[in-house]
XYZ file of C-alpha atoms in Angstrom:
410
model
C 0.000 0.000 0.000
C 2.965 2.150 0.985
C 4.139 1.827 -2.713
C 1.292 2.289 -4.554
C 0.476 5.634 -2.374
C 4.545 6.544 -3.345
C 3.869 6.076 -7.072
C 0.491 8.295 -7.300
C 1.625 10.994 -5.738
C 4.739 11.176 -7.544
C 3.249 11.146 -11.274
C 0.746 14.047 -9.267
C 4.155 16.110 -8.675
C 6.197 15.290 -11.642
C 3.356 16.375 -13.916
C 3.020 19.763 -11.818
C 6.644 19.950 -11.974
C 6.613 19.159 -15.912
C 4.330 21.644 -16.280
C 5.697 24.131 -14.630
C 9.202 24.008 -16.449
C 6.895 24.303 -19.543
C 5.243 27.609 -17.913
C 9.062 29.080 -17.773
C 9.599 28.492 -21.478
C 6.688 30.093 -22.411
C 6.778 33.123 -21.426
C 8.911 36.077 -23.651
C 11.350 37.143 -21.091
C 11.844 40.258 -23.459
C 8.538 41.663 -22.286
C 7.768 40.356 -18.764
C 9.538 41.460 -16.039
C 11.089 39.037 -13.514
C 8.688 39.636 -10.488
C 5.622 39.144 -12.761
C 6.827 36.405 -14.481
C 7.547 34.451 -11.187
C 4.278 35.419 -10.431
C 2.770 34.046 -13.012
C 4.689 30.838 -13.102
C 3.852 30.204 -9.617
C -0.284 31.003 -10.178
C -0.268 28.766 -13.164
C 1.744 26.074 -11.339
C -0.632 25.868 -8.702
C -3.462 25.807 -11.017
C -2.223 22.775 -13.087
C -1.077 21.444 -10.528
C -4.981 21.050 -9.184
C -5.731 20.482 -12.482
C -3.819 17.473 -13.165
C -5.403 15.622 -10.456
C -8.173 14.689 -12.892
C -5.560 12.521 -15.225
C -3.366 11.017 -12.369
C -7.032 9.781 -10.716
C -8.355 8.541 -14.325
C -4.641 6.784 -14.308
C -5.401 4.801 -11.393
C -8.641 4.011 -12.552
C -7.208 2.659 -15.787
C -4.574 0.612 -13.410
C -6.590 -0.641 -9.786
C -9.966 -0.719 -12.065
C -13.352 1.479 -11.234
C -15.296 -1.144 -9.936
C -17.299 -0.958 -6.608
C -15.193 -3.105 -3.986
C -17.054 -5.468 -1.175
C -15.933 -4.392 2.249
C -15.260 -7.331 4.430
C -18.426 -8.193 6.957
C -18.305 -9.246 11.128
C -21.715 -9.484 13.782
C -22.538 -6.040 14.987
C -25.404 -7.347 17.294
C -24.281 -5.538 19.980
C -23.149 -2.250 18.712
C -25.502 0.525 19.637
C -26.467 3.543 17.029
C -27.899 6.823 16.989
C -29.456 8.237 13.543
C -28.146 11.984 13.836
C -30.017 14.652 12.031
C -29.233 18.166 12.181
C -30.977 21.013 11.683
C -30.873 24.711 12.340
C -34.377 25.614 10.758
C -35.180 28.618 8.924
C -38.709 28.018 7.997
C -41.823 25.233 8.404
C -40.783 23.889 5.569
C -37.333 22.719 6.517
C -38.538 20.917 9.587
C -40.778 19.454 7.770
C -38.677 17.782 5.144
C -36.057 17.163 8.076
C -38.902 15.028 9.798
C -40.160 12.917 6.987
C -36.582 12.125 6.068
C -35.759 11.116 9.520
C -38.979 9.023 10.031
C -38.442 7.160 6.901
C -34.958 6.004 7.872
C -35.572 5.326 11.166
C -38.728 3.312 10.505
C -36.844 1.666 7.370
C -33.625 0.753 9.996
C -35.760 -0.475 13.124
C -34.620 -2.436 15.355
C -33.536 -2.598 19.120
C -30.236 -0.997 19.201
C -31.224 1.970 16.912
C -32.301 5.381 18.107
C -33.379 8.536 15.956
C -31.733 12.152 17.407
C -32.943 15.263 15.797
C -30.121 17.744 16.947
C -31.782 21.335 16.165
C -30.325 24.849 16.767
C -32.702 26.359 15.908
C -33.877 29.659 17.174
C -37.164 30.789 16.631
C -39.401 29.383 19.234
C -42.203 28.916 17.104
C -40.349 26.886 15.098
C -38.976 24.775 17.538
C -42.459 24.697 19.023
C -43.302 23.105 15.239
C -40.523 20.633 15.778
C -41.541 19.611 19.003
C -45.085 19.214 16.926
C -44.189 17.187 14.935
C -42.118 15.010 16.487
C -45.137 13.696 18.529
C -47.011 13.466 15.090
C -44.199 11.005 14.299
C -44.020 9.341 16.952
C -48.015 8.485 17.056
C -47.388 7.403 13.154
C -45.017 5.314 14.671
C -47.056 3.803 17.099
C -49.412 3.273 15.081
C -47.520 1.290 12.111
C -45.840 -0.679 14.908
C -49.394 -1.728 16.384
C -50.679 -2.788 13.342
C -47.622 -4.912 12.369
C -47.702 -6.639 15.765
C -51.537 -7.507 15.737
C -50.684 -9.080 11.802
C -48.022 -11.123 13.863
C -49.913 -11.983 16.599
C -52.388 -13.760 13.992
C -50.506 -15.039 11.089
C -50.282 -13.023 8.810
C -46.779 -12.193 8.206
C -46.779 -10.941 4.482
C -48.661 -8.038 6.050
C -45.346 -7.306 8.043
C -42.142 -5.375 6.268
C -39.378 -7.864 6.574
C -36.710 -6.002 8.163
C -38.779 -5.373 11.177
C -39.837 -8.933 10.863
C -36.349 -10.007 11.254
C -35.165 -6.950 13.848
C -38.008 -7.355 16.223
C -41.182 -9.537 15.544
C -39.069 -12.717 15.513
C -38.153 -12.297 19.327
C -41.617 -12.468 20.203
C -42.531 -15.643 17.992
C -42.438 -18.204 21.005
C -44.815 -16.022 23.262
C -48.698 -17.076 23.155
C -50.808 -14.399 21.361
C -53.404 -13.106 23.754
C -49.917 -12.502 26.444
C -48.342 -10.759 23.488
C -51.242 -8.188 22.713
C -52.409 -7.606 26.522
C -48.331 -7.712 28.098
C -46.012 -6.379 25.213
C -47.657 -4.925 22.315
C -47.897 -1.839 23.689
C -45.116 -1.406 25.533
C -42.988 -2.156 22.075
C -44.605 0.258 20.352
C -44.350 3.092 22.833
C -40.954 1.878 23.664
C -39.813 2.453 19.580
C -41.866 5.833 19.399
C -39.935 7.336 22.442
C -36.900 6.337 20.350
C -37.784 8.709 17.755
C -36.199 12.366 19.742
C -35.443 15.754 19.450
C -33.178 17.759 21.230
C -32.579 21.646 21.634
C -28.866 23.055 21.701
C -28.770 26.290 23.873
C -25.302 27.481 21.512
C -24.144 27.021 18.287
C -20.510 27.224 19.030
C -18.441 24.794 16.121
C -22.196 24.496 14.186
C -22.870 21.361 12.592
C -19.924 19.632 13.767
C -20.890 20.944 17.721
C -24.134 19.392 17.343
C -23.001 16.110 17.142
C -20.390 16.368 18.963
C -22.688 18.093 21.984
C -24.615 14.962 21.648
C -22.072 12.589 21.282
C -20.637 13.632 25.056
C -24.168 13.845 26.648
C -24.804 10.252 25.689
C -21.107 9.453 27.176
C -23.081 11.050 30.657
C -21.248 14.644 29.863
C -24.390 17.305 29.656
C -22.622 20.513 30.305
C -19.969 22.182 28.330
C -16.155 21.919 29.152
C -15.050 22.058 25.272
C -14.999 25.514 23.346
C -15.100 27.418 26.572
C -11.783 29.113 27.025
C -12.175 33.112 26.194
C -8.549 33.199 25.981
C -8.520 30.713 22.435
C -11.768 31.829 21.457
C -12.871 35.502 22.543
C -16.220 35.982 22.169
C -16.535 32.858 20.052
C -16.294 30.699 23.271
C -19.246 29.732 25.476
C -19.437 29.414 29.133
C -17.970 26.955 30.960
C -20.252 24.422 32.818
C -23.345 25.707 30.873
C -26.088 23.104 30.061
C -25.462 22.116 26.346
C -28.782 21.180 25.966
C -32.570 22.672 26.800
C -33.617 19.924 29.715
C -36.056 17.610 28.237
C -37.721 14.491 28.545
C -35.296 13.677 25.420
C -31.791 14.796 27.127
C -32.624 12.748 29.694
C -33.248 9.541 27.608
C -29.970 9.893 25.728
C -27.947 11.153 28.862
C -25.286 8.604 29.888
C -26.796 5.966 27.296
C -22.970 5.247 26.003
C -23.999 4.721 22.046
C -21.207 3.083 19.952
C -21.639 4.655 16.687
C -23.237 7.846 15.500
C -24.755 7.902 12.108
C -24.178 11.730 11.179
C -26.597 13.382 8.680
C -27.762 16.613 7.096
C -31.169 17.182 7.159
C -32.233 15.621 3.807
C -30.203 12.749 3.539
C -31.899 9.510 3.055
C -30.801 6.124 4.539
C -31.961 3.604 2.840
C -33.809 0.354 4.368
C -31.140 -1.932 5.609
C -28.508 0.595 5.845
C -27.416 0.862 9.508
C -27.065 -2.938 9.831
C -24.765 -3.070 6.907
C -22.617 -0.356 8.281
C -22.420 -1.681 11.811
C -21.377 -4.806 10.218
C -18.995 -3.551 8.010
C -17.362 -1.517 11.607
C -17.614 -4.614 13.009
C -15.164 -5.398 10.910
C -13.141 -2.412 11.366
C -12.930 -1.239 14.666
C -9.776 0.596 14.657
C -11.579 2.948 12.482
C -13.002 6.041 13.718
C -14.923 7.107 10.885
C -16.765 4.644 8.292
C -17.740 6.782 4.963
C -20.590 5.526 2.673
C -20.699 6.096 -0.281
C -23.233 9.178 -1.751
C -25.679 8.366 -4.429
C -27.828 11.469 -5.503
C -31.636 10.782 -5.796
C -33.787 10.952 -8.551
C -37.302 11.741 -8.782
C -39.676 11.977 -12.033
C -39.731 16.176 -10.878
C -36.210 16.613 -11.349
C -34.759 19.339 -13.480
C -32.606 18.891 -16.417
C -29.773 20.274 -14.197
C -30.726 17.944 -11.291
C -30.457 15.149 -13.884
C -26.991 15.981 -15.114
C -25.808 16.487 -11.511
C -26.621 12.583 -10.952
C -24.999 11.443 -14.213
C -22.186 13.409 -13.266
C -22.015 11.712 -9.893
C -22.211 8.409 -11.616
C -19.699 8.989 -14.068
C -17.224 9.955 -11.325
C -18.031 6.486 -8.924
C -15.462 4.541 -10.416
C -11.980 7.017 -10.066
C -14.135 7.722 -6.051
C -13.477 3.388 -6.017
C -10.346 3.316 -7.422
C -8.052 6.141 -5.540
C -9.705 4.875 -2.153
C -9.168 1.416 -2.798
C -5.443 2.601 -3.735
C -5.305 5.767 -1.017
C -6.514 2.860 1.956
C -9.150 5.806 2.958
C -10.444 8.838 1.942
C -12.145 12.115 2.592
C -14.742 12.461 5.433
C -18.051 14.017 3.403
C -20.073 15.749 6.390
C -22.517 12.278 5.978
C -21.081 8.971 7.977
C -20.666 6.688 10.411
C -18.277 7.858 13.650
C -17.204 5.777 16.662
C -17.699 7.673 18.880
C -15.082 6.734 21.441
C -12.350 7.051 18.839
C -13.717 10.159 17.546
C -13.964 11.534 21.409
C -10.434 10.409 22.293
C -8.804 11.906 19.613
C -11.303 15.417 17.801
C -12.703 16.226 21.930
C -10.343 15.062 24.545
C -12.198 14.679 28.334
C -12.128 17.401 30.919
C -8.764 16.403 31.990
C -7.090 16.618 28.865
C -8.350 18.995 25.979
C -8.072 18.545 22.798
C -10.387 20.437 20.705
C -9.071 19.688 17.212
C -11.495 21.412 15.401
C -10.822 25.159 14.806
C -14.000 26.855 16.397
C -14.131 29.201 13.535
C -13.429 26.646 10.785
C -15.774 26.593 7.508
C -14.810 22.619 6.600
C -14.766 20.474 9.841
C -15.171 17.557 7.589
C -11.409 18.016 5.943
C -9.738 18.466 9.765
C -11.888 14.959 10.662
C -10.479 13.359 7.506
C -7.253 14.027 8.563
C -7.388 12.813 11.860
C -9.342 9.694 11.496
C -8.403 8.698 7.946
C -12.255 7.294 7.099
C -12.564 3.824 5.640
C -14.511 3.992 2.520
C -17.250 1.857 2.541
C -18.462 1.925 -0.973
C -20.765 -0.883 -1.191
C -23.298 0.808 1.019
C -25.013 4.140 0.009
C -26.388 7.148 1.416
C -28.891 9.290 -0.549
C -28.867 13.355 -1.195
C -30.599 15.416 -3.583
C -29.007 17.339 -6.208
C -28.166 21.217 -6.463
C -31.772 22.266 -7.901
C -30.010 24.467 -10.245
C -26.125 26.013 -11.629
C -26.469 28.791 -9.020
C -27.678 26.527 -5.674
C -24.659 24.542 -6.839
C -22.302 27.407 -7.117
C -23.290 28.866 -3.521
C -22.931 24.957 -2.313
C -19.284 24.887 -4.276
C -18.220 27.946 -3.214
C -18.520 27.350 0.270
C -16.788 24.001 0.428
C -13.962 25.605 -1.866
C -13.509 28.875 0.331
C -13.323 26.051 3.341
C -10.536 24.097 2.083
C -8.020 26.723 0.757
């Protein structure tokens, strides 16, 4: 692996380096002065330079081969997740979408050792009075699925039943007589699943998306007030108090306080997890538990309402899927894309630190927490499982989306 990393990196820089000789030739010394010339050399360079990436990568493709790899597999039974959905709402309509998302993977991922965190910091208290809405709306859909799948089990009929929840938590029950099941446990599994379906209120928004899930990460290690991010000396008025609560007390805090989750399944708030998802990862972490970060792949969804640009956004994608599974089969990891799965005591003893040793990792100011993760952890890339995201509507929603991410990295 060492080799192969040697050789791809040094066509990258001997190309740059070709092409910048080739810069210094072409330019008529008669009419450029030295310090613009130099100038100009060294702008070029470093444009080609990125530039070239695109032909080393295609390369490699040509070499390791494009083709989507199998990650190897181990039991995850035990392992304990939280879906993590994040939010900072500006309007009904974001919560909204937010909620259905998160409903449709949790319900579509069920079982036992799965719980569903909405992580909001939002302000407006109507709107987080709307969240708070319609998480109970949710939760009695829940409920109410849940019920109706266990009386089809109780009597028979189990082509009534989805599968996956067949397997993940009707089966358990198949030995107990049916009139104990419905009177004893029916309920009590349903509400128990619907109370597993939270939301949570941050009181700061210190480190943004990447606090939220880190905020939530330490509360379910049993740490719910702040000690990270607090120092005014580092920070200024960027910091937040020390010691304050880092999340509005609720019936929700307390049910995730102290719970010790494995993994953390981080998300924006319209990505879609597909039915089956969260076992696969867990599985394939199983198998990889020095890892502290396990990146799925990102498929972009379609949908018969999609725009022409939407449309070439997810043939683009799928064009570029096989250099993605051939310079991260050849790399051993790669980047960290805001969406994945994080361990979250690797990720605490070496992004957080504990109150005894600090080590805050993350720049509190930084625009691209994602690249500094990436860095650290070195994610494995687990490309034969998929998360889903919709495409930039349009060229200018995907300019103010690129922009961002390019302004982060430089």
């Amino acid at each position: 692996m060492g080799k192969q990393i040697y050789l791809y990196f040094s066509l990258w820089i001997t190309l740059a380096l070709a092409g910048l000789i080739l810069n210094i030739f072409n330019i008529d010394w008669q009419k450029t002065s030295i310090p613009q010339g130099i100038i100009l050399i060294i702008v070029l360079g470093i444009l080609q330079g990125s530039v070239y990436e695109f032909p080393v990568q295609t390369i490699a493709t040509l070499i390791v081969g494009g083709k989507k790899r199998e990650n190897p597999t181990a039991e995850a039974d035990n392992f304990t997740l939280v879906l993590n959905y994040n939010l900072l709402a500006v309007a009904v309509e974001d919560i909204e979408e937010c909620f259905q998302t998160m409903f449709q993977a949790f319900m579509g991922n069920l079982c036992f050792n799965v719980s569903a965190v909405l992580v909001s910091a939002t302000s407006e208290e109507n709107l987080k009075i709307h969240e708070l809405n319609c998480r109970d709306k949710y939760r009695k859909l829940i409920y109410d699925e849940l019920f109706k799948e266990g009386v089809c089990f109780a009597n028979g009929y189990y082509d009534d039943i989805n599968q996956d929840r067949f397997k993940n938590v009707w089966m358990y029950y198949q030995m107990c007589p049916k009139d104990i099941f419905i009177s004893q446990h029916l309920d009590s599994i349903c509400d128990r699943f619907a109370r597993e379906f939270m939301v949570i209120h941050r009181t700061s928004k210190v480190l943004r998306k990447c606090g939220q899930y880190q905020d939530l990460m330490l509360l379910s290690e049993g740490e719910s007030f702040a000690y990270t991010y607090t120092d005014t000396k580092y920070y200024g008025k960027m910091a937040r108090p020390y010691n304050q609560p880092t999340f509005y007390y609720s019936a929700d805090v307390q049910n995730i306080f102290n719970r010790r989750f494995d993994y953390t399944l981080v998300l924006d708030a319209d990505t879609g997890v597909p039915d089956g998802t969260v076992e696969k990862l867990l599985r394939i972490a199983a198998a990889n538990p020095e890892k502290g970060i396990i990146q799925p792949s990102i498929k972009l969804s379609r949908d018969e309402n999609d725009t022409i640009y939407m449309r070439l956004e997810a043939m683009r994608q799928m064009i570029y899927e096989p250099m993605t599974n051939a310079v991260t089969a050849l790399l051993g990891q790669c980047g960290f894309f805001g969406k994945g799965l994080i361990k979250n005591r690797i990720y605490i003893e070496n992004i957080i630190g504990d109150r005894d040793n600090l080590i805050e990792r993350v720049p509190i100011d930084v625009l691209s927490h994602d690249t500094f993760e990436a860095a650290l952890l070195k994610p494995y890339y687990a490309g034969s499982v998929f998360l889903l995201e919709a495409p930039s509507f349009n060229y200018v929603t995907w300019n103010i989306r690129e922009r961002r991410w390019n302004r982060a990295n430089c």
